[in-house]
Amino acid sequence: MKRVITYGTYDLLHYGHINLLRRAKALGDYLIVALSTDEFNQDAKGKKTYFSYEIRKNLLESIRYVDLVIPEKNWEQKIADIQNYQVDVFVMGDDWAGKFDFLKDYCDVVYLERTPDISTTKIKAELMGQ
Ligand code: C2G
């Protein structure tokens, strides 16, 4: 059983996120998503999410590629997560390329190409412009 993990806020879920999750799952047999909590988003990422953690968790759990959703509470938990969940592959979109190479001591690290022309920021900006 090859276990994959990825991290994110996944607020205003869109097809760029789904593209990432589909390709992440294709790298193994079991995909864990560490979902940023509301507190982590506000305190550490400066993000105010539209949907609460519980709603974002329910949405992710409804996606066929996702096997488990766990909370991402801080920047420092990744090594422990990889060890505790016996992760083989860590995956992120390539906007994070290089930022998590230190995890190569613990598992494979893969950066997947971001889906162009879609982001929560873009969605919000276009809705504001209406
Ligand atoms: N993503 C993508 N294409 C897009 C938008 C997002 O591939 N058009 C990917 C991102 O690269 C990321 C994932 O979807 O791998 C989730 O995106 P965000 O929710 O924006 O994640 P982020 O806020 O970058 O959180 O500890 C890591 C952080 O929690 C990552």
PDB file of N, CA and C and ligand atoms in Angstrom, residues 6-11 14-21 23 34-36 40-41 45 47 72 74-75 78 90-96 100 112-120, ligand 1:
ATOM      1  N   THR A   6      -0.753  15.117   0.915  1.00  0.00           N
ATOM      2  CA  THR A   6      -0.653  16.484   0.416  1.00  0.00           C
ATOM      3  C   THR A   6      -1.332  17.419   1.393  1.00  0.00           C
ATOM      4  N   TYR A   7      -1.022  18.713   1.311  1.00  0.00           N
ATOM      5  CA  TYR A   7      -1.489  19.701   2.298  1.00  0.00           C
ATOM      6  C   TYR A   7      -2.140  20.862   1.570  1.00  0.00           C
ATOM      7  N   GLY A   8      -3.111  21.494   2.244  1.00  0.00           N
ATOM      8  CA  GLY A   8      -3.694  22.687   1.624  1.00  0.00           C
ATOM      9  C   GLY A   8      -4.909  23.225   2.352  1.00  0.00           C
ATOM     10  N   THR A   9      -5.373  24.372   1.881  1.00  0.00           N
ATOM     11  CA  THR A   9      -6.561  25.024   2.443  1.00  0.00           C
ATOM     12  C   THR A   9      -7.836  24.561   1.743  1.00  0.00           C
ATOM     13  N   TYR A  10      -7.747  24.361   0.436  1.00  0.00           N
ATOM     14  CA  TYR A  10      -8.864  23.830  -0.358  1.00  0.00           C
ATOM     15  C   TYR A  10     -10.173  24.589  -0.099  1.00  0.00           C
ATOM     16  N   ASP A  11     -10.057  25.919  -0.119  1.00  0.00           N
ATOM     17  CA  ASP A  11     -11.253  26.736   0.079  1.00  0.00           C
ATOM     18  C   ASP A  11     -11.690  27.314  -1.253  1.00  0.00           C
ATOM     19  N   HIS A  14     -12.074  24.018  -6.360  1.00  0.00           N
ATOM     20  CA  HIS A  14     -12.232  24.202  -7.811  1.00  0.00           C
ATOM     21  C   HIS A  14     -11.442  23.135  -8.559  1.00  0.00           C
ATOM     22  N   TYR A  15     -11.556  23.164  -9.885  1.00  0.00           N
ATOM     23  CA  TYR A  15     -10.996  22.067 -10.687  1.00  0.00           C
ATOM     24  C   TYR A  15      -9.474  21.996 -10.622  1.00  0.00           C
ATOM     25  N   GLY A  16      -8.826  23.119 -10.245  1.00  0.00           N
ATOM     26  CA  GLY A  16      -7.371  23.052 -10.066  1.00  0.00           C
ATOM     27  C   GLY A  16      -7.017  22.131  -8.895  1.00  0.00           C
ATOM     28  N   HIS A  17      -7.818  22.222  -7.850  1.00  0.00           N
ATOM     29  CA  HIS A  17      -7.612  21.337  -6.690  1.00  0.00           C
ATOM     30  C   HIS A  17      -7.877  19.871  -7.064  1.00  0.00           C
ATOM     31  N   ILE A  18      -8.958  19.660  -7.799  1.00  0.00           N
ATOM     32  CA  ILE A  18      -9.320  18.287  -8.203  1.00  0.00           C
ATOM     33  C   ILE A  18      -8.215  17.692  -9.089  1.00  0.00           C
ATOM     34  N   ASN A  19      -7.684  18.508 -10.004  1.00  0.00           N
ATOM     35  CA  ASN A  19      -6.571  18.033 -10.858  1.00  0.00           C
ATOM     36  C   ASN A  19      -5.378  17.601 -10.014  1.00  0.00           C
ATOM     37  N   LEU A  20      -5.104  18.356  -8.967  1.00  0.00           N
ATOM     38  CA  LEU A  20      -3.976  18.031  -8.087  1.00  0.00           C
ATOM     39  C   LEU A  20      -4.256  16.721  -7.350  1.00  0.00           C
ATOM     40  N   LEU A  21      -5.448  16.604  -6.798  1.00  0.00           N
ATOM     41  CA  LEU A  21      -5.794  15.415  -6.009  1.00  0.00           C
ATOM     42  C   LEU A  21      -5.816  14.163  -6.872  1.00  0.00           C
ATOM     43  N   ARG A  23      -4.040  13.588  -9.621  1.00  0.00           N
ATOM     44  CA  ARG A  23      -2.668  13.191  -9.956  1.00  0.00           C
ATOM     45  C   ARG A  23      -1.917  12.692  -8.719  1.00  0.00           C
ATOM     46  N   ALA A  34      -3.958  16.665   4.301  1.00  0.00           N
ATOM     47  CA  ALA A  34      -3.844  17.414   5.566  1.00  0.00           C
ATOM     48  C   ALA A  34      -4.414  18.796   5.284  1.00  0.00           C
ATOM     49  N   LEU A  35      -5.579  19.043   5.846  1.00  0.00           N
ATOM     50  CA  LEU A  35      -6.378  20.230   5.542  1.00  0.00           C
ATOM     51  C   LEU A  35      -6.149  21.318   6.576  1.00  0.00           C
ATOM     52  N   SER A  36      -5.775  22.493   6.111  1.00  0.00           N
ATOM     53  CA  SER A  36      -5.476  23.600   7.026  1.00  0.00           C
ATOM     54  C   SER A  36      -6.701  23.955   7.866  1.00  0.00           C
ATOM     55  N   PHE A  40      -5.185  27.755  11.759  1.00  0.00           N
ATOM     56  CA  PHE A  40      -3.906  27.783  11.029  1.00  0.00           C
ATOM     57  C   PHE A  40      -4.003  28.756   9.867  1.00  0.00           C
ATOM     58  N   ASN A  41      -5.119  28.723   9.152  1.00  0.00           N
ATOM     59  CA  ASN A  41      -5.294  29.645   8.021  1.00  0.00           C
ATOM     60  C   ASN A  41      -5.192  31.087   8.485  1.00  0.00           C
ATOM     61  N   LYS A  45      -1.348  31.576   7.909  1.00  0.00           N
ATOM     62  CA  LYS A  45      -1.363  31.766   6.459  1.00  0.00           C
ATOM     63  C   LYS A  45      -2.024  33.085   6.061  1.00  0.00           C
ATOM     64  N   LYS A  47      -5.003  33.712   5.819  1.00  0.00           N
ATOM     65  CA  LYS A  47      -6.134  33.451   4.926  1.00  0.00           C
ATOM     66  C   LYS A  47      -7.423  33.388   5.750  1.00  0.00           C
ATOM     67  N   GLU A  72      -4.391  20.087   9.336  1.00  0.00           N
ATOM     68  CA  GLU A  72      -3.063  20.711   9.315  1.00  0.00           C
ATOM     69  C   GLU A  72      -3.129  21.898  10.269  1.00  0.00           C
ATOM     70  N   ASN A  74      -0.231  23.328  11.890  1.00  0.00           N
ATOM     71  CA  ASN A  74       0.975  24.172  11.921  1.00  0.00           C
ATOM     72  C   ASN A  74       1.906  23.770  10.779  1.00  0.00           C
ATOM     73  N   TRP A  75       2.958  24.601  10.577  1.00  0.00           N
ATOM     74  CA  TRP A  75       3.929  24.319   9.504  1.00  0.00           C
ATOM     75  C   TRP A  75       4.828  23.146   9.871  1.00  0.00           C
ATOM     76  N   LYS A  78       4.742  18.188   9.380  1.00  0.00           N
ATOM     77  CA  LYS A  78       4.871  17.325   8.203  1.00  0.00           C
ATOM     78  C   LYS A  78       5.723  16.070   8.453  1.00  0.00           C
ATOM     79  N   PHE A  90       5.230  12.561  -0.677  1.00  0.00           N
ATOM     80  CA  PHE A  90       4.685  13.882  -0.305  1.00  0.00           C
ATOM     81  C   PHE A  90       4.492  14.649  -1.598  1.00  0.00           C
ATOM     82  N   VAL A  91       3.311  15.204  -1.797  1.00  0.00           N
ATOM     83  CA  VAL A  91       2.994  15.892  -3.065  1.00  0.00           C
ATOM     84  C   VAL A  91       2.473  17.301  -2.796  1.00  0.00           C
ATOM     85  N   MET A  92       2.942  18.256  -3.602  1.00  0.00           N
ATOM     86  CA  MET A  92       2.374  19.609  -3.568  1.00  0.00           C
ATOM     87  C   MET A  92       2.384  20.170  -4.975  1.00  0.00           C
ATOM     88  N   GLY A  93       1.565  21.181  -5.214  1.00  0.00           N
ATOM     89  CA  GLY A  93       1.636  21.898  -6.482  1.00  0.00           C
ATOM     90  C   GLY A  93       2.973  22.623  -6.586  1.00  0.00           C
ATOM     91  N   ASP A  94       3.391  22.879  -7.840  1.00  0.00           N
ATOM     92  CA  ASP A  94       4.753  23.404  -8.025  1.00  0.00           C
ATOM     93  C   ASP A  94       4.905  24.881  -7.665  1.00  0.00           C
ATOM     94  N   ASP A  95       3.852  25.517  -7.163  1.00  0.00           N
ATOM     95  CA  ASP A  95       4.045  26.839  -6.562  1.00  0.00           C
ATOM     96  C   ASP A  95       4.872  26.684  -5.283  1.00  0.00           C
ATOM     97  N   TRP A  96       4.981  25.477  -4.804  1.00  0.00           N
ATOM     98  CA  TRP A  96       5.786  25.167  -3.616  1.00  0.00           C
ATOM     99  C   TRP A  96       7.111  24.499  -3.982  1.00  0.00           C
ATOM    100  N   PHE A 100       9.805  22.106   0.175  1.00  0.00           N
ATOM    101  CA  PHE A 100       9.685  20.964   1.083  1.00  0.00           C
ATOM    102  C   PHE A 100      10.716  19.884   0.774  1.00  0.00           C
ATOM    103  N   LEU A 112       3.782  18.840  -8.425  1.00  0.00           N
ATOM    104  CA  LEU A 112       2.995  18.671  -9.650  1.00  0.00           C
ATOM    105  C   LEU A 112       2.637  20.041 -10.221  1.00  0.00           C
ATOM    106  N   GLU A 113       2.599  20.135 -11.518  1.00  0.00           N
ATOM    107  CA  GLU A 113       2.299  21.413 -12.165  1.00  0.00           C
ATOM    108  C   GLU A 113       0.928  21.932 -11.737  1.00  0.00           C
ATOM    109  N   ARG A 114       0.890  23.190 -11.380  1.00  0.00           N
ATOM    110  CA  ARG A 114      -0.390  23.815 -11.023  1.00  0.00           C
ATOM    111  C   ARG A 114      -1.274  23.904 -12.260  1.00  0.00           C
ATOM    112  N   THR A 115      -2.579  23.841 -12.059  1.00  0.00           N
ATOM    113  CA  THR A 115      -3.514  24.073 -13.164  1.00  0.00           C
ATOM    114  C   THR A 115      -3.564  25.570 -13.446  1.00  0.00           C
ATOM    115  N   PRO A 116      -3.280  25.974 -14.671  1.00  0.00           N
ATOM    116  CA  PRO A 116      -3.243  27.415 -14.963  1.00  0.00           C
ATOM    117  C   PRO A 116      -4.625  28.071 -14.923  1.00  0.00           C
ATOM    118  N   ASP A 117      -4.604  29.374 -14.706  1.00  0.00           N
ATOM    119  CA  ASP A 117      -5.794  30.227 -14.869  1.00  0.00           C
ATOM    120  C   ASP A 117      -6.952  29.934 -13.921  1.00  0.00           C
ATOM    121  N   ILE A 118      -6.698  29.285 -12.809  1.00  0.00           N
ATOM    122  CA  ILE A 118      -7.773  29.125 -11.826  1.00  0.00           C
ATOM    123  C   ILE A 118      -7.167  29.237 -10.429  1.00  0.00           C
ATOM    124  N   SER A 119      -7.840  30.052  -9.594  1.00  0.00           N
ATOM    125  CA  SER A 119      -7.436  30.186  -8.191  1.00  0.00           C
ATOM    126  C   SER A 119      -8.618  30.788  -7.450  1.00  0.00           C
ATOM    127  N   THR A 120      -8.611  30.594  -6.156  1.00  0.00           N
ATOM    128  CA  THR A 120      -9.680  31.181  -5.341  1.00  0.00           C
ATOM    129  C   THR A 120      -9.644  32.697  -5.454  1.00  0.00           C
TER     130      THR A 120
HETATM  131  N1  C2G B   1      -3.340  23.998  -6.834  1.00  0.00           N
HETATM  132  C1  C2G B   1      -3.132  23.634  -8.157  1.00  0.00           C
HETATM  133  N2  C2G B   1      -3.611  24.411  -9.152  1.00  0.00           N
HETATM  134  C2  C2G B   1      -4.311  25.546  -8.869  1.00  0.00           C
HETATM  135  C3  C2G B   1      -4.540  25.912  -7.525  1.00  0.00           C
HETATM  136  C4  C2G B   1      -4.048  25.112  -6.507  1.00  0.00           C
HETATM  137  O1  C2G B   1      -2.493  22.600  -8.443  1.00  0.00           O
HETATM  138  N3  C2G B   1      -4.770  26.307  -9.904  1.00  0.00           N
HETATM  139  C5  C2G B   1      -2.786  23.135  -5.780  1.00  0.00           C
HETATM  140  C6  C2G B   1      -1.769  23.849  -4.902  1.00  0.00           C
HETATM  141  O2  C2G B   1      -0.488  23.866  -5.526  1.00  0.00           O
HETATM  142  C7  C2G B   1      -1.798  22.982  -3.638  1.00  0.00           C
HETATM  143  C8  C2G B   1      -3.250  22.501  -3.589  1.00  0.00           C
HETATM  144  O3  C2G B   1      -3.812  22.731  -4.897  1.00  0.00           O
HETATM  145  O4  C2G B   1      -0.920  21.860  -3.788  1.00  0.00           O
HETATM  146  C9  C2G B   1      -4.082  23.243  -2.554  1.00  0.00           C
HETATM  147  O5  C2G B   1      -4.013  24.619  -2.842  1.00  0.00           O
HETATM  148  P1  C2G B   1      -4.222  25.665  -1.625  1.00  0.00           P
HETATM  149  O6  C2G B   1      -5.439  25.305  -0.887  1.00  0.00           O
HETATM  150  O7  C2G B   1      -4.029  27.036  -2.176  1.00  0.00           O
HETATM  151  O8  C2G B   1      -2.960  25.263  -0.723  1.00  0.00           O
HETATM  152  P2  C2G B   1      -1.984  26.272   0.049  1.00  0.00           P
HETATM  153  O9  C2G B   1      -2.750  27.381   0.647  1.00  0.00           O
HETATM  154  O10 C2G B   1      -0.862  26.551  -0.873  1.00  0.00           O
HETATM  155  O11 C2G B   1      -1.519  25.354   1.304  1.00  0.00           O
HETATM  156  O12 C2G B   1       1.584  23.329   4.238  1.00  0.00           O
HETATM  157  C10 C2G B   1       1.246  23.561   2.895  1.00  0.00           C
HETATM  158  C11 C2G B   1       0.072  24.492   2.781  1.00  0.00           C
HETATM  159  O13 C2G B   1      -0.991  24.070   3.598  1.00  0.00           O
HETATM  160  C12 C2G B   1      -0.376  24.584   1.314  1.00  0.00           C
END
